[in-house]
Short mmCIF file of C-alpha atoms in Angstrom, two decimals:
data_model
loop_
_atom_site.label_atom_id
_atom_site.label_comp_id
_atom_site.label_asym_id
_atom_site.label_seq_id
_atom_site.Cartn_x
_atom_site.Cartn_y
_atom_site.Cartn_z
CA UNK A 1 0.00 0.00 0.00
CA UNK A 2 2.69 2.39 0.63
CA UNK A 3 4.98 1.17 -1.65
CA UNK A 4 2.25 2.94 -4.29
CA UNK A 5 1.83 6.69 -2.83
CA UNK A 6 5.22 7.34 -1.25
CA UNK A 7 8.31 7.73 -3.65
CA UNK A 8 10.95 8.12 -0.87
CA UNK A 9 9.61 4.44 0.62
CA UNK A 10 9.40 2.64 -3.26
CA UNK A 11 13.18 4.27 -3.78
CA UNK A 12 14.39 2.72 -1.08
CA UNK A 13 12.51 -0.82 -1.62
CA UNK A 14 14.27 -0.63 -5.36
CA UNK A 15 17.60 0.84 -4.20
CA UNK A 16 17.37 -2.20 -1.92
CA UNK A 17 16.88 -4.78 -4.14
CA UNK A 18 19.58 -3.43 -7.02
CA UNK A 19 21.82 -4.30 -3.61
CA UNK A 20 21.20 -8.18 -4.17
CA UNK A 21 24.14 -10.24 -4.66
CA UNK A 22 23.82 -11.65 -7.90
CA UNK A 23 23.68 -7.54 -9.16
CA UNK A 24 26.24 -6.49 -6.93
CA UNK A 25 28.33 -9.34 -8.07
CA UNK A 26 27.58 -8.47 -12.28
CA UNK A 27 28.65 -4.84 -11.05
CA UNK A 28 32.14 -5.66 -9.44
CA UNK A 29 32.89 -7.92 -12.16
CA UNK A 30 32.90 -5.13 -14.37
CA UNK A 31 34.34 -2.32 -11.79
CA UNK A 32 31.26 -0.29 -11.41
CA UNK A 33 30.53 1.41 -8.22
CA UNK A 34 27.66 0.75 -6.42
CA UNK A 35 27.74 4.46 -5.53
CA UNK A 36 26.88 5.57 -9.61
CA UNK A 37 24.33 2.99 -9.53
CA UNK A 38 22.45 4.30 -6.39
CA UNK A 39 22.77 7.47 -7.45
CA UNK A 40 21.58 6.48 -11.05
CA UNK A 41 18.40 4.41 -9.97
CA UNK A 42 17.97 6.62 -7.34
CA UNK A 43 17.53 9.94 -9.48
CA UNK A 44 15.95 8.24 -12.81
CA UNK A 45 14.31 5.23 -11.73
CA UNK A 46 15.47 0.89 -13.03
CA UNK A 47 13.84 0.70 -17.15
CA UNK A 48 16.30 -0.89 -19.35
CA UNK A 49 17.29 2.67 -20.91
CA UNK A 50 18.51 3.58 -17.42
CA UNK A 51 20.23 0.32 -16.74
CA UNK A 52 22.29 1.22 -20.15
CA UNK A 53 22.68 4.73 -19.21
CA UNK A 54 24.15 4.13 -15.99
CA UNK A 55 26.89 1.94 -17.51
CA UNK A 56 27.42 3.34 -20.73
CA UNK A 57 31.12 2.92 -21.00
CA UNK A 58 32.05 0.11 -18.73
CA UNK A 59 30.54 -2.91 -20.66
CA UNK A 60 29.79 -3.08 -24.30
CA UNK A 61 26.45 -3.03 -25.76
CA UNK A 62 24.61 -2.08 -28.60
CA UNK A 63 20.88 -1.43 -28.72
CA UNK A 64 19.62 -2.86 -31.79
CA UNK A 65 16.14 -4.19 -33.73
CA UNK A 66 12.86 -1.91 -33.67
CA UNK A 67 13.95 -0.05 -31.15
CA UNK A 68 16.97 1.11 -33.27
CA UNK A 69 15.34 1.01 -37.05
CA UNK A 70 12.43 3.74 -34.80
CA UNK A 71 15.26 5.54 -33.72
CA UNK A 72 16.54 6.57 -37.19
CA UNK A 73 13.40 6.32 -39.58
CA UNK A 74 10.27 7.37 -36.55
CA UNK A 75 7.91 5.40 -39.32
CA UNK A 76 6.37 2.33 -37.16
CA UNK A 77 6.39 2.41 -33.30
CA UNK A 78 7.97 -0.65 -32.24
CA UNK A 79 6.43 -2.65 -29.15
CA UNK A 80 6.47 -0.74 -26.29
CA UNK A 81 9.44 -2.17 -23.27
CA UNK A 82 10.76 -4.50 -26.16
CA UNK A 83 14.72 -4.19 -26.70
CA UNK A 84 17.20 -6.08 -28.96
CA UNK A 85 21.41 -5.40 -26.75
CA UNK A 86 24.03 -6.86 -28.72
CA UNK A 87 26.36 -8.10 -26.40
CA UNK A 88 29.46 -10.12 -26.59
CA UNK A 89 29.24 -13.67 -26.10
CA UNK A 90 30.78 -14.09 -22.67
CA UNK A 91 29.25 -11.63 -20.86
CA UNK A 92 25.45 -12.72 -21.19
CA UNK A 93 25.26 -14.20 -17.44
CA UNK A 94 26.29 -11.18 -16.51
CA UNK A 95 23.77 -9.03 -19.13
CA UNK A 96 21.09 -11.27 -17.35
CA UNK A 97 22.01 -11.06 -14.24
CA UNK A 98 22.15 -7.06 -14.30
CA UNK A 99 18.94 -6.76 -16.43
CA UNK A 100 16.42 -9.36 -15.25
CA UNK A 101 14.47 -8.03 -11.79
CA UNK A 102 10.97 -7.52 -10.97
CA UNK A 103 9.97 -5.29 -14.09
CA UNK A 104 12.53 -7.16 -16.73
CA UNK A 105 12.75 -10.13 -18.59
CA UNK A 106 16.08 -11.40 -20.32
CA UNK A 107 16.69 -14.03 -22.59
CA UNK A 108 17.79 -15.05 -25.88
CA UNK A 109 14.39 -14.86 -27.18
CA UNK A 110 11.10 -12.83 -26.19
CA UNK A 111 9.26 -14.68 -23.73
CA UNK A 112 6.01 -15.82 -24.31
CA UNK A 113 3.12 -13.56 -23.80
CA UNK A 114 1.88 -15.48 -20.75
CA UNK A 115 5.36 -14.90 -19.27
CA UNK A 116 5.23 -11.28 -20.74
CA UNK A 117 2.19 -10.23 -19.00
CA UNK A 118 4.47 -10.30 -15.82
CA UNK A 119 6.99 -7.67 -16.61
CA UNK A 120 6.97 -4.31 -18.25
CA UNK A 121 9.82 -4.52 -20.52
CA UNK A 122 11.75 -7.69 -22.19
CA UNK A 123 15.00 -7.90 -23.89
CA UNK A 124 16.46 -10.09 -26.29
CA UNK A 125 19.87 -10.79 -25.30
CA UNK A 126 21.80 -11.36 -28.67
CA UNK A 127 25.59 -12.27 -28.06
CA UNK A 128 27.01 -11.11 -31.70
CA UNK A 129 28.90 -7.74 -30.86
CA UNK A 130 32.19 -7.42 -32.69
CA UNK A 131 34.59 -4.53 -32.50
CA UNK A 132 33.82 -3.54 -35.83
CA UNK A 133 30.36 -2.72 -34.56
CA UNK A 134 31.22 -1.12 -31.24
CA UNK A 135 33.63 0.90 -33.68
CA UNK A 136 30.45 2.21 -35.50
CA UNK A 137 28.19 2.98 -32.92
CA UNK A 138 26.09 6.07 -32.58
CA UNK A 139 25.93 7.69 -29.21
CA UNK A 140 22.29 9.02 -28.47
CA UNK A 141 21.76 10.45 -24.85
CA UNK A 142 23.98 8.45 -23.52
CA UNK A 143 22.84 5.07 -24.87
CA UNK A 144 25.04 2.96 -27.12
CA UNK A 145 22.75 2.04 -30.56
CA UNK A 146 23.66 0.39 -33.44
CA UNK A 147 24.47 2.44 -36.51
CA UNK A 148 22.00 3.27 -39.30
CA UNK A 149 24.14 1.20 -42.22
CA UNK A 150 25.03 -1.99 -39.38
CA UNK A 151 21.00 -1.84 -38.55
CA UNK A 152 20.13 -1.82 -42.20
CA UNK A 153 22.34 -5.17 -42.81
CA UNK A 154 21.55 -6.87 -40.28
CA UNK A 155 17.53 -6.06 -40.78
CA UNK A 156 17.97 -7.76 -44.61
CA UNK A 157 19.56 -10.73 -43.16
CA UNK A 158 16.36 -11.50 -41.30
CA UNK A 159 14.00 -11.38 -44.62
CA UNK A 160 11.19 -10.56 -42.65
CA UNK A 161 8.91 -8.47 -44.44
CA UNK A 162 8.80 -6.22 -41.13
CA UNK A 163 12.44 -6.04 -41.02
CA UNK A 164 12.65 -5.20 -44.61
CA UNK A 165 9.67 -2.17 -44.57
CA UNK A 166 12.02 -0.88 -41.61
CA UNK A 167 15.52 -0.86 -43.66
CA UNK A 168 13.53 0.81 -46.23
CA UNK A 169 12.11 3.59 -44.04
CA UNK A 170 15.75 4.15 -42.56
CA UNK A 171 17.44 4.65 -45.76
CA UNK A 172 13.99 7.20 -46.87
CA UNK A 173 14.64 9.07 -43.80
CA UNK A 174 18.33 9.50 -43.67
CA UNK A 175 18.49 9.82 -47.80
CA UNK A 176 20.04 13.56 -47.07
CA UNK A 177 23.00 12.46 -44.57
CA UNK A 178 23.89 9.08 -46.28
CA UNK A 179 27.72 9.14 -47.48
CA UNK A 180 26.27 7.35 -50.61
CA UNK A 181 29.71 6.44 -51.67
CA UNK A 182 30.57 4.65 -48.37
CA UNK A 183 27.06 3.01 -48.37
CA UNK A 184 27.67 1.65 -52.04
CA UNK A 185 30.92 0.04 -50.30
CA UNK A 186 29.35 -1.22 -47.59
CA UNK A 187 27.28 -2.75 -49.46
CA UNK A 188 29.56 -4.28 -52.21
CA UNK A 189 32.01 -5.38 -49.59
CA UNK A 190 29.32 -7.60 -47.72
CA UNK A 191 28.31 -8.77 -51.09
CA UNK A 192 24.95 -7.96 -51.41
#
């Protein structure tokens, strides 16, 4: 009951549980001070954005999918709380460990929408970040995303017809700031 109409009581509840072991444990591995994350969640509250926010620099990740393709084209709203991180491969059990709580699911795929029901936000955990990607990156607000060319590959690979529509829309939007000579590359060099 409280937990609902006072703020200072529900910060202190979430501060609380962000101070579980397996979190704290994800944290050290990675040398990130419980201090910035208090003061993080404490200020701005635990969605995923946040979460990536607080530790923008100290572990890799790339947000990717809808989310991303939105980001560049603002055509079709993706599914609200749904996010694609690129990760590397051997830091998923830590990824899961930092991302999954009360109001987050983590997996390799989206759960199903029994299991979603649950949680506010889910997010595919998909361990194929390379260097060459990181290298690319676009920094928005302090969130690492994918860039526009990377997200416009890696959307025709799928062959969805969703996927597609939103590679489309990206390449509309951004028609006036594409390096057109670089993109022809790009795409000659990955042989498509």
């Amino acid at each position: 009951k409280y937990l609902l109409v006072n703020e200072q009581i529900a910060r202190k509840v979430m501060l609380g549980l962000v101070d579980r072991k397996r979190i704290r444990q994800a944290l050290e591995h990675f040398d990130i001070s419980m201090h910035r994350v208090h003061e993080t969640f404490g200020v701005r509250g635990r969605t995923v954005l946040n979460k990536l926010e607080a530790i923008y620099e100290d572990i890799h990740y790339l947000v990717s999918g809808a989310q991303a393709a939105y980001q560049y084209h603002r055509w079709r709203i993706p599914s609200a709380g749904d996010y694609e991180l690129l990760i590397a491969a051997n830091d998923f059990d830590t990824w899961y460990s930092y991302l999954r709580d009360a109001r987050i699911i983590a997996g390799v795929t989206l759960p199903t929408s029994k299991e979603r029901e649950r949680y506010s936000e889910a997010v595919i955990l998909a361990p194929s970040l390379t260097q060459e990607l990181w290298a690319n990156r676009v920094d928005i607000d302090g969130i690492a995303w994918i860039s526009p060319i990377d997200l416009i590959f890696r959307l025709l690979a799928s062959q969805s017809e969703e996927a597609i529509g939103d590679a489309v829309a990206i390449i509309v939007a951004r028609k006036e700031f594409w390096d057109w000579e670089v993109f022809v590359a790009s795409i000659k060099a990955r042989r498509m």
